[in-house]
Coordinates of C-alpha atoms and ligand atoms in Angstrom, one line a residue:
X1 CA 0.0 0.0 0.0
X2 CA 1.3 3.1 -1.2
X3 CA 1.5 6.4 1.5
X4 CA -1.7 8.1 1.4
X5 CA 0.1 11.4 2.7
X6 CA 0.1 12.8 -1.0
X7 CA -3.6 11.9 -1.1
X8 CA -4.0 13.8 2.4
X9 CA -2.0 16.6 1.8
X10 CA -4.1 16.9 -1.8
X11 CA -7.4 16.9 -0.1
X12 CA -6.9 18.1 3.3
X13 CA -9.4 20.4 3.2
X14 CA -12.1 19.0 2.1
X15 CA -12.2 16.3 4.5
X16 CA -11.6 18.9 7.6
X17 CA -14.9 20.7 5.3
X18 CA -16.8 17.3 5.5
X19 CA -16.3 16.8 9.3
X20 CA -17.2 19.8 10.2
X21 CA -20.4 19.7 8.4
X22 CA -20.9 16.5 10.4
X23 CA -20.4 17.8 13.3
X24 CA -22.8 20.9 13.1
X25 CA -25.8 18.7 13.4
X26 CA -26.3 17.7 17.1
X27 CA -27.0 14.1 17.3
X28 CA -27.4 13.9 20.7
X29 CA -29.2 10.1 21.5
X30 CA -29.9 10.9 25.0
X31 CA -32.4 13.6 24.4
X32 CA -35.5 12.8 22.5
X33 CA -35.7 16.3 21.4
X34 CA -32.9 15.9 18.9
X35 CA -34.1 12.8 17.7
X36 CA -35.0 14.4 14.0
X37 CA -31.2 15.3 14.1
X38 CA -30.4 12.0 15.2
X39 CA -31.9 10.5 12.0
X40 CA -30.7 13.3 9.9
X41 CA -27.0 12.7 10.4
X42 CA -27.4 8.7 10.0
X43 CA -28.7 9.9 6.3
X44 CA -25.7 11.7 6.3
X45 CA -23.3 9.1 7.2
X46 CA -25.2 6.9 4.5
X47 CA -24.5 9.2 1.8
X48 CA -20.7 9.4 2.5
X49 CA -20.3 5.8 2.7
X50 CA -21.7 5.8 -1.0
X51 CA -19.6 8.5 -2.1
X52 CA -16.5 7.0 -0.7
X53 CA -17.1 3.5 -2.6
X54 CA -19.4 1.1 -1.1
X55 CA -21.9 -0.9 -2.7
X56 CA -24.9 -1.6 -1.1
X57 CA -25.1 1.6 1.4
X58 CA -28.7 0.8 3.9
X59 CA -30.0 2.6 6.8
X60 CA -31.2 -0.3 8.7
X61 CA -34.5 0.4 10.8
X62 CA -34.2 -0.9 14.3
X63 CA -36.8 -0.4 17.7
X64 CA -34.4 2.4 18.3
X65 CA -32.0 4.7 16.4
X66 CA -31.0 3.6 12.9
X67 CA -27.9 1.9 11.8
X68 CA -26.1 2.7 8.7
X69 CA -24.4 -0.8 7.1
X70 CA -22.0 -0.5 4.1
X71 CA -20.0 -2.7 2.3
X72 CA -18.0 -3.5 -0.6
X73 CA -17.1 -7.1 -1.4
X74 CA -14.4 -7.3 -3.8
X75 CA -13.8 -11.3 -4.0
X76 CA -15.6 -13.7 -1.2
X77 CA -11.9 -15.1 -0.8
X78 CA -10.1 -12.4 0.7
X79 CA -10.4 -11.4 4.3
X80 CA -13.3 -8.9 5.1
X81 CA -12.7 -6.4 7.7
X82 CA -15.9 -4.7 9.9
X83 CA -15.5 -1.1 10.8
X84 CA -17.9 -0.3 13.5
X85 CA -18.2 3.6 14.8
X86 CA -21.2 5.3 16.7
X87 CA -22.7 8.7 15.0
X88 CA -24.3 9.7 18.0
X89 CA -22.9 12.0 20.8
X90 CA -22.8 13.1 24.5
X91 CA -25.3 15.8 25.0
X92 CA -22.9 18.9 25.3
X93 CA -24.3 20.5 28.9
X94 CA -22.7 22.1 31.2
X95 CA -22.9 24.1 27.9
X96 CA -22.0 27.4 29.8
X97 CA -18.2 26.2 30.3
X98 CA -17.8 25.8 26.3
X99 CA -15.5 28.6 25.1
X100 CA -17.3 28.8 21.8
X101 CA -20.5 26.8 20.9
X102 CA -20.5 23.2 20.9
X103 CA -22.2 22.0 17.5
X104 CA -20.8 25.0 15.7
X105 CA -17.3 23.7 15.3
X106 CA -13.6 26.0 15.2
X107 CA -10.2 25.3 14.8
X108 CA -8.2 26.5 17.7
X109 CA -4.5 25.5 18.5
X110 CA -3.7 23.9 22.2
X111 CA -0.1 23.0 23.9
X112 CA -1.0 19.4 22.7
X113 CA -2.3 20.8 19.6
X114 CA -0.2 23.0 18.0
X115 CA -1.5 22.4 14.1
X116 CA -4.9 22.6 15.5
X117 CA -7.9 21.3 16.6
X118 CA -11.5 21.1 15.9
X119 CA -13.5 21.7 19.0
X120 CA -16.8 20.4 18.7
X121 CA -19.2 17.7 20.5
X122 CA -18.3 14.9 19.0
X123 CA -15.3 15.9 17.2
X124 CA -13.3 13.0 19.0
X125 CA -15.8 10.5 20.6
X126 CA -16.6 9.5 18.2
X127 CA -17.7 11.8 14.5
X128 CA -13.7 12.2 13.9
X129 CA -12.6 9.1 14.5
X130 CA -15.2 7.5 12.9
X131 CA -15.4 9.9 10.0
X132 CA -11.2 8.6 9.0
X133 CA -12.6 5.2 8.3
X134 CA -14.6 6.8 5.8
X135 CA -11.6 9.1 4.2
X136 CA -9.6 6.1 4.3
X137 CA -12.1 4.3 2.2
X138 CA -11.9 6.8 0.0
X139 CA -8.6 6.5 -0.3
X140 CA -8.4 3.4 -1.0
X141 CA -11.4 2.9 -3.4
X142 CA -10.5 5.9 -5.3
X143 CA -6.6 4.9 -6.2
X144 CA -7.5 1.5 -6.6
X145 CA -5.8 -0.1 -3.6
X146 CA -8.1 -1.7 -1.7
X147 CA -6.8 -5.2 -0.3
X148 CA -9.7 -7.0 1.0
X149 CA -13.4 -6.8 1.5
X150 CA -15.0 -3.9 3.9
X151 CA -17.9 -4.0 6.1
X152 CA -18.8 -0.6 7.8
X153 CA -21.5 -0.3 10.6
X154 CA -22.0 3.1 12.2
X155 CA -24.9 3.2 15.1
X156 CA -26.4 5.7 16.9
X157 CA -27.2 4.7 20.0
X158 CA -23.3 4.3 21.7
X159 CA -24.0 7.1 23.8
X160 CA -26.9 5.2 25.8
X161 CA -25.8 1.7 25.8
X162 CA -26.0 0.5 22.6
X163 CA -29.4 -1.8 22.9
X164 CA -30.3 -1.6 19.5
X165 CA -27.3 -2.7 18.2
X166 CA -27.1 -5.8 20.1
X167 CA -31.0 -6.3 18.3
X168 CA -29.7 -6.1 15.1
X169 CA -25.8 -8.0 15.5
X170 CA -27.8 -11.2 16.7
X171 CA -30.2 -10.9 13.9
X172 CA -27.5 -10.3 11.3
X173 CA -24.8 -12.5 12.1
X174 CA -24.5 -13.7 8.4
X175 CA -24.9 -10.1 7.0
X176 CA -22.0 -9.4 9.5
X177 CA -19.6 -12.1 9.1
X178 CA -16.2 -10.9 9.3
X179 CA -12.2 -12.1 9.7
X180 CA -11.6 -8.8 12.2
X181 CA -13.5 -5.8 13.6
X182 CA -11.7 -2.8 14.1
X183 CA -13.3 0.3 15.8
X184 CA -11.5 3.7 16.1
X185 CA -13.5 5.3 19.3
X186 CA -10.8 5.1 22.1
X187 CA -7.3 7.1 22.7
X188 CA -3.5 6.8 22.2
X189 CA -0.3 7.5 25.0
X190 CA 0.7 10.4 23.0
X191 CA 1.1 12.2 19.6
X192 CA 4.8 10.9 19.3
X193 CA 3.7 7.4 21.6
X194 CA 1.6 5.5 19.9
X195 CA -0.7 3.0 21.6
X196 CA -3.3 0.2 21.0
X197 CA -6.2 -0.3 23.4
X198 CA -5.9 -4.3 24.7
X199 CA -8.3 -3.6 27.0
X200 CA -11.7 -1.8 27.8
X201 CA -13.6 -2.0 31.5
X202 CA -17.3 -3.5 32.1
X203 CA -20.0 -1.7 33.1
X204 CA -22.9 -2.0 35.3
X205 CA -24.7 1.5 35.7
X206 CA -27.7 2.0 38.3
X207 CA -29.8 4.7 39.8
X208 CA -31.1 4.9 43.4
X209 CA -33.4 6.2 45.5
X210 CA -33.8 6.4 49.1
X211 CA -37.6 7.7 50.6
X212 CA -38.2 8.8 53.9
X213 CA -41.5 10.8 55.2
X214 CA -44.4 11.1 53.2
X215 CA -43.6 14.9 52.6
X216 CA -40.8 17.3 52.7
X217 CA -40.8 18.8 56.5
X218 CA -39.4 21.0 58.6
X219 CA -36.0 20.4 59.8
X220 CA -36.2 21.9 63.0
X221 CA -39.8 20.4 64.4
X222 CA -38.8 16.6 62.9
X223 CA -35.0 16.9 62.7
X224 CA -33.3 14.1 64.7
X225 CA -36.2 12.3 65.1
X226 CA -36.5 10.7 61.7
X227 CA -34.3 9.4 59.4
X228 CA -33.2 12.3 56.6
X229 CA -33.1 10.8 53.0
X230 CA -30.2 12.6 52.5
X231 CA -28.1 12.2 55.1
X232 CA -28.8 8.1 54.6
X233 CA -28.1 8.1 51.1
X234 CA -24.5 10.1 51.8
X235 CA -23.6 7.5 54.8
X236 CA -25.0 4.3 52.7
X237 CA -22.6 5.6 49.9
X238 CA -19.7 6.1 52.2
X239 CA -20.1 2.8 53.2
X240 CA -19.7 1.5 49.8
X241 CA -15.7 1.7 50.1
X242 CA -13.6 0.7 53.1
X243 CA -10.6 3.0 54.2
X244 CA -8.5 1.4 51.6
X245 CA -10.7 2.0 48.8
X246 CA -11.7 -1.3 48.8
X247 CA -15.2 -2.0 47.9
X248 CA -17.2 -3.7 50.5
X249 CA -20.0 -5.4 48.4
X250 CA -19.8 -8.7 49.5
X251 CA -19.1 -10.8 46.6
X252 CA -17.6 -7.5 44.7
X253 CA -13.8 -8.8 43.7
X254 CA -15.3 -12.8 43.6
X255 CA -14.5 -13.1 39.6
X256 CA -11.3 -10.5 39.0
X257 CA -9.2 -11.2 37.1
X258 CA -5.9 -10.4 39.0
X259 CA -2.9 -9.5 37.1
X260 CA 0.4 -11.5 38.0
X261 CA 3.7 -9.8 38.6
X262 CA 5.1 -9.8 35.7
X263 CA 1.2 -8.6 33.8
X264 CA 1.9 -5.8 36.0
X265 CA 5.6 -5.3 35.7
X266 CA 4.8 -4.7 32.0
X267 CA 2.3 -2.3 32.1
X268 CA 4.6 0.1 34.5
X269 CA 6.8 0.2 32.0
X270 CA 4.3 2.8 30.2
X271 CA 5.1 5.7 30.0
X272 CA 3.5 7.9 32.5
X273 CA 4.3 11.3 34.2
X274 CA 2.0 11.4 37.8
X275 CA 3.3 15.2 38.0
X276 CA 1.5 15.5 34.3
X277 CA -1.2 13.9 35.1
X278 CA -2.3 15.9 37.9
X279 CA -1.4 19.0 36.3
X280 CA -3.6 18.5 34.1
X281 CA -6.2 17.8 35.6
X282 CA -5.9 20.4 38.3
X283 CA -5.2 18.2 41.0
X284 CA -2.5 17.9 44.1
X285 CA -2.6 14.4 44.4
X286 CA -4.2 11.0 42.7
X287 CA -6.1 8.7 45.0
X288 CA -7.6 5.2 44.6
X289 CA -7.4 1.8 46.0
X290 CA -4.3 0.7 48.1
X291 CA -1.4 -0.9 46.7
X292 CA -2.4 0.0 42.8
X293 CA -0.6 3.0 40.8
X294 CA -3.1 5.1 39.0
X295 CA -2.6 3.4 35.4
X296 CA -3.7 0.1 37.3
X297 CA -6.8 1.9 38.9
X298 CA -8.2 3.4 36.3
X299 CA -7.6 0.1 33.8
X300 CA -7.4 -3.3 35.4
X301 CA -9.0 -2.7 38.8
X302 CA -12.6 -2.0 39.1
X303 CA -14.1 1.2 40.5
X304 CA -17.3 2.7 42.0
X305 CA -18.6 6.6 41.9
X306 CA -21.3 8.4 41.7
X307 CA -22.0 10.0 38.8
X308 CA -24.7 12.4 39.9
X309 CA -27.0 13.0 43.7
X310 CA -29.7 15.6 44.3
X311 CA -31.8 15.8 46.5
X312 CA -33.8 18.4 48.7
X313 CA -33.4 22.6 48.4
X314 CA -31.1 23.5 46.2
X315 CA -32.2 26.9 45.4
X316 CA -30.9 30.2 46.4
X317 CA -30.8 31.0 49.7
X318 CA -31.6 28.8 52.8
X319 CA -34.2 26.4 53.3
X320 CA -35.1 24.7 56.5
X321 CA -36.2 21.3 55.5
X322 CA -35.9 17.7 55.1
X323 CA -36.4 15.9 52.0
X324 CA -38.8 13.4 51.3
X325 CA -36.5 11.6 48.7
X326 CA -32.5 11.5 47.8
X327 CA -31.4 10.1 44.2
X328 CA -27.9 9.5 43.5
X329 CA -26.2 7.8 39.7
X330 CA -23.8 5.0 40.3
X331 CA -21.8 3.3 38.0
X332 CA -19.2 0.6 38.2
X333 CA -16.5 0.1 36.1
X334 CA -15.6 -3.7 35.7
X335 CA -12.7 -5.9 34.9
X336 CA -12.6 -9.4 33.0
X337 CA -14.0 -12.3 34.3
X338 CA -16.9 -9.8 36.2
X339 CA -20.4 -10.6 35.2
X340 CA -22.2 -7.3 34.9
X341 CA -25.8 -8.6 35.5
X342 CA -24.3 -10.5 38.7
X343 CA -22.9 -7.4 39.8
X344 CA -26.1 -5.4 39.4
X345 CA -27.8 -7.8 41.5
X346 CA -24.9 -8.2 44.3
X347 CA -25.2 -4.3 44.6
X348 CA -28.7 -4.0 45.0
X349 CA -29.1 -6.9 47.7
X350 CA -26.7 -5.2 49.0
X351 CA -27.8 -1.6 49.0
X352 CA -30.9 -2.3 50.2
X353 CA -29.5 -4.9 53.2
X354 CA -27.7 -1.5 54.5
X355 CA -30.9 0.7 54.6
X356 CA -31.8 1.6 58.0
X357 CA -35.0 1.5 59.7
X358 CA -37.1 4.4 58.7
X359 CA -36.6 5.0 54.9
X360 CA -37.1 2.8 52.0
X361 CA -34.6 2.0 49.4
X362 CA -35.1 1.3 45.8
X363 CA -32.3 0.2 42.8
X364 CA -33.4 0.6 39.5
X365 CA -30.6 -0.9 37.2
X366 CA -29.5 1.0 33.6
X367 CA -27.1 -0.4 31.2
X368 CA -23.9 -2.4 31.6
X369 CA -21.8 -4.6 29.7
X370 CA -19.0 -6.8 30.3
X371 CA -15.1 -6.1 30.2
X372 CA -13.2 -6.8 27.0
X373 CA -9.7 -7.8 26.7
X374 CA -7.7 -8.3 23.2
X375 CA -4.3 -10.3 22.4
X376 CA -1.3 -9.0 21.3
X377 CA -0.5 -12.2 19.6
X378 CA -3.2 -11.8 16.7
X379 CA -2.8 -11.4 12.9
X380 CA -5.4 -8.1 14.0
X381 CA -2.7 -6.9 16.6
X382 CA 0.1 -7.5 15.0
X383 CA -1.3 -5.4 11.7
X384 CA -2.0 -2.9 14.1
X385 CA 1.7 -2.8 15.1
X386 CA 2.7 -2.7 11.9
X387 CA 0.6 0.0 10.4
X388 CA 1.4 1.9 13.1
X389 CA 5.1 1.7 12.9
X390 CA 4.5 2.5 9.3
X391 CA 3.2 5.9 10.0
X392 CA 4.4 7.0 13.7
X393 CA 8.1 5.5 13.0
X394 CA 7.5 3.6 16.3
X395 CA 6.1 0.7 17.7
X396 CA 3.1 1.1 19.4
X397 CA 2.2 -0.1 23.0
X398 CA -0.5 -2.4 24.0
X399 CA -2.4 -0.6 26.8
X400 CA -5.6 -1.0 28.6
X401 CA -8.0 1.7 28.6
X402 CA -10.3 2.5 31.8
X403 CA -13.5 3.1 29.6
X404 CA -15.6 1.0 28.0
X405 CA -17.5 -0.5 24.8
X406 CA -20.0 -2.7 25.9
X407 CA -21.2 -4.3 22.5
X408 CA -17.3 -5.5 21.7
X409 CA -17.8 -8.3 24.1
X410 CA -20.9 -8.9 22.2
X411 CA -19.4 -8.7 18.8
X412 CA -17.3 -11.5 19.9
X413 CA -19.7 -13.3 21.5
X414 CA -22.2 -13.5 18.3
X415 CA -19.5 -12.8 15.6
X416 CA -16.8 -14.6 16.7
X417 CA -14.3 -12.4 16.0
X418 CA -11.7 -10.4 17.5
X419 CA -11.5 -6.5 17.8
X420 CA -8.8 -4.1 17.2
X421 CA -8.8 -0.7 19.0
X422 CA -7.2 1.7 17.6
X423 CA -7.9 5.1 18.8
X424 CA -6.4 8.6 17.3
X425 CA -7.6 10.5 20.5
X426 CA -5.9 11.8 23.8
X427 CA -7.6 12.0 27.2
X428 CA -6.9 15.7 27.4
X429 CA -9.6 16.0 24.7
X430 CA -12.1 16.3 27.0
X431 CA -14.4 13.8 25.4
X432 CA -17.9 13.7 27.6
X433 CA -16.6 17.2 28.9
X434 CA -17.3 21.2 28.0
X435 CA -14.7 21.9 24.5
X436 CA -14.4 18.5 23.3
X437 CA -11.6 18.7 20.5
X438 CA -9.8 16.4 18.0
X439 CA -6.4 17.3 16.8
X440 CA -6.6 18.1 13.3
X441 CA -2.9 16.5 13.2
X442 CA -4.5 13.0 14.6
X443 CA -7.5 13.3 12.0
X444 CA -5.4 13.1 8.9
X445 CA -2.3 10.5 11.0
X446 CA -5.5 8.3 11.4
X447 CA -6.9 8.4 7.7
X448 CA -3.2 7.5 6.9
X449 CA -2.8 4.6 9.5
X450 CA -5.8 3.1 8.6
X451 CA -5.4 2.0 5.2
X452 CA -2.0 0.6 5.8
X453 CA -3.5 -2.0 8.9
X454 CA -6.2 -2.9 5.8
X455 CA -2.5 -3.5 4.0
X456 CA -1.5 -5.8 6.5
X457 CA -4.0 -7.8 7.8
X458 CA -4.6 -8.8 4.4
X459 CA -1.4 -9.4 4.0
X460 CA -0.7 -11.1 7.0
X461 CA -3.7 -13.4 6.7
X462 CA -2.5 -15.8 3.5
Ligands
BES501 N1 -15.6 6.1 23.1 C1 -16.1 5.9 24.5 C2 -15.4 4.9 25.3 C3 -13.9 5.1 25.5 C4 -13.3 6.3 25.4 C5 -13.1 4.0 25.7 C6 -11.9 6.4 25.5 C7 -11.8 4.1 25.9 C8 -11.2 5.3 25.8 C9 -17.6 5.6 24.4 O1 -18.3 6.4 23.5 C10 -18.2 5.8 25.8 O2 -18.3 7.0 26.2 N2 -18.6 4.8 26.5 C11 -19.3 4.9 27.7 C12 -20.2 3.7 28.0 C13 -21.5 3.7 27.3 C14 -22.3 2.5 27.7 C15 -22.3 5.0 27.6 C16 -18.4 5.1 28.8 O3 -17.2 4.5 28.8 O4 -18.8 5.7 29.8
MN502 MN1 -17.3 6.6 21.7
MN503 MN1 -18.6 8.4 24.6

């Protein structure tokens, strides 16, 4: 496979033009109120497919958001490679923070960024990322150097767990039938330290609620006589993690995977700057479970948080009372071998077996997935590697990544097939956060990258 960098450099332009475009229209799947832009933008996505080379270009109806599936089969015996992305985004709030608007996209440069970035909801997770598949194709299709057969499959439904997805992958298993998937919707090390995702955490994500009195009342004719939603749902919480940061669900750590010396001698050998990390983030210190660094906390050790608790007067001013109810948003990050539908049901026996006397506790469970964990010792790893070293100069590291996919463990569940991660972004660029931004540098590295792992895995598959 010949550089594409000519090809880039040639039509630069247009293909920041195209993502932009893209990224005006806010496909936000969380908010029913966009859903007409939802829609819009898989219609979109269809239309580029087309234009980039594929036969066969459908947007498949689901009972949710539609899927666009593309393909273009140049001989049944070569390998065929599935390209899943997600069209949909984050809603943008706290929209306030954003330094310019967040579906009207600019280029601004950063430290990390100095030829630029496009700051935009979306822009990285995952519009961008998935958007270079579609260049690549182009690429590829148009200079007549396409090695093997191409499957593409963009949902819209990532953002909120991905359910009607798993509807229509165990209905189109045939349809979908693939040699490798290989999804661009995760991060890298570094611009000059390339990386590839081995790893992605479990989730199981719940919502609670803890009622007291049939009423708000006041806090000073009730206080300290009843039990105050609030201050139960704070302690109950608390409870959740030991001194060590240890969690105390019994049954928590039954199924994890634990790491052996050497696993973990390896993965220190990252590189990693704490000072950096804090930096910038804003923070004096890192904390998390005993006897883990922060690269193993936030990848091969489970976690809970809360995500979001309300509750009572919030208003301006003071307000003397006690709520009836207290809500908080958990979710738990988990590792390979954790069941997530175990977990669900360990934490709510367990949430509600800590209520006390004089409130009523109720777990209502949300999404969740399991853990996903990839070899390095695949012809879909090691094409990675190569392609990478191809276009970075340098051999990329395996490394686990502390968020997660859920549907990859069901892609190999019903398809059988292994998935390759490899992700243009960097955590500074604030995905889920105010002024997301892709670097305009990683945009174009990745439409380059890509063609040359189509390259090898062909290749590498005879
Ligand atoms: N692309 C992210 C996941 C991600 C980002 C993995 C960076 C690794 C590195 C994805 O869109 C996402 O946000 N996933 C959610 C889970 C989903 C069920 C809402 C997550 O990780 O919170
Ligand atoms: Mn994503
Ligand atoms: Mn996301």
């Amino acid at each position: 496979m010949k550089s594409a960098k000519p090809y880039i450099a040639q039509h630069k332009d247009r293909f920041i033009d195209e993502l932009i475009s893209l990224l005006k229209i806010p496909s936000i799947s969380a908010d029913k109120a966009y859903a007409k832009d939802v829609i819009r933008t898989a219609d979109v996505i269809k239309s580029s497919l087309e234009k980039a080379g594929c036969d066969a270009v459908e947007i498949c109806e689901t009972p949710g958001y539609p899927i666009v599936y593309g393909e273009k089969i140049i001989d049944p015996t070569l390998p065929t490679i599935l390209v899943y992305g997600h069209y949909d985004v984050q809603p943008p709030d706290p929209i306030e923070l954003w330094d310019s608007p967040p579906f009207e996209p600019v280029i601004k440069k950063t430290e990390l960024h100095p030829q630029g970035a496009i700051f935009a909801r979306g822009s990285c997770d995952d519009k961008g990322q998935m958007y270079m598949h579609v260049k690549a194709m182009e690429y590829m299709t148009t200079t007549g150097q396409l090695p093997c057969n191409v499957k593409f499959m963009i949902e819209g439904e990532e953002e909120v767990g991905s359910e009607s997805l798993g509807w229509f992958v165990e209905r189109n298993q045939e349809k979908l039938s693939n040699d490798v998937i290989l999804i661009s919707d995760t991060g890298m090390i570094a611009n000059d330290i390339p990386s590839i995702t081995t790893g992605l955490r479990g989730l199981s994500y719940v919502e609670v609620e803890v009622t007291g009195p049939n009423r708000d009342l006041h806090s000073g004719l009730y206080g300290g006589a009843v039990a105050n939603p609030i201050n139960v749902l704070t302690k109950m919480i608390a409870s959740l993690t030991d001194e060590n940061n240890h969690i105390t669900i019994p049954g928590f750590y039954d199924d994890v995977e634990e790491l052996s010396e050497v696993e973990r001698a390896k993965m220190a050998q990252a590189p990693f700057s704490k000072e950096a990390y804090c930096k910038s983030i804003g923070i004096e210190d890192t904390y998390g479970e005993a006897t883990y660094t922060t690269n193993e906390r936030n990848s091969i050790r489970p976690t809970l948080d809360v995500n979001g608790i309300w509750g009572g007067y919030t208003g301006e001013g003071a307000k003397t009372v006690i709520a009836s109810q207290a809500f908080a948003k958990i979710s738990m990050r988990l590792v390979p071998d954790q069941d997530w539908k175990k977990i669900t049901t360990l934490f709510k026996d367990h949430f509600q077996s800590i209520a006390p006397k004089g409130v009523t506790v109720k777990v209502h469970p949300h999404h969740g997935g399991q853990a996903y964990v990839t070899p390095i010792d695949s012809i879909g790893y090691k094409a990675a590697s190569k392609a990478y070293k191809s276009t970075f100069g340098k051999t990329p590291i395996p490394q686990r990544s502390g968020g997660s996919i859920p549907i990859v463990a069901l892609f190999e569940k019903e398809l059988k097939s292994k998935t390759i991660l490899m992700g243009f972004g960097l955590d500074s660029d604030a995905i889920h956060s105010p002024n997301e931004h892709f670097g305009v540098w990683n945009y174009l590295k990745g439409i380059e990258t890509i063609p040359q792992f189509y390259h090898y895995f062909t290749q590498m598959s005879r």
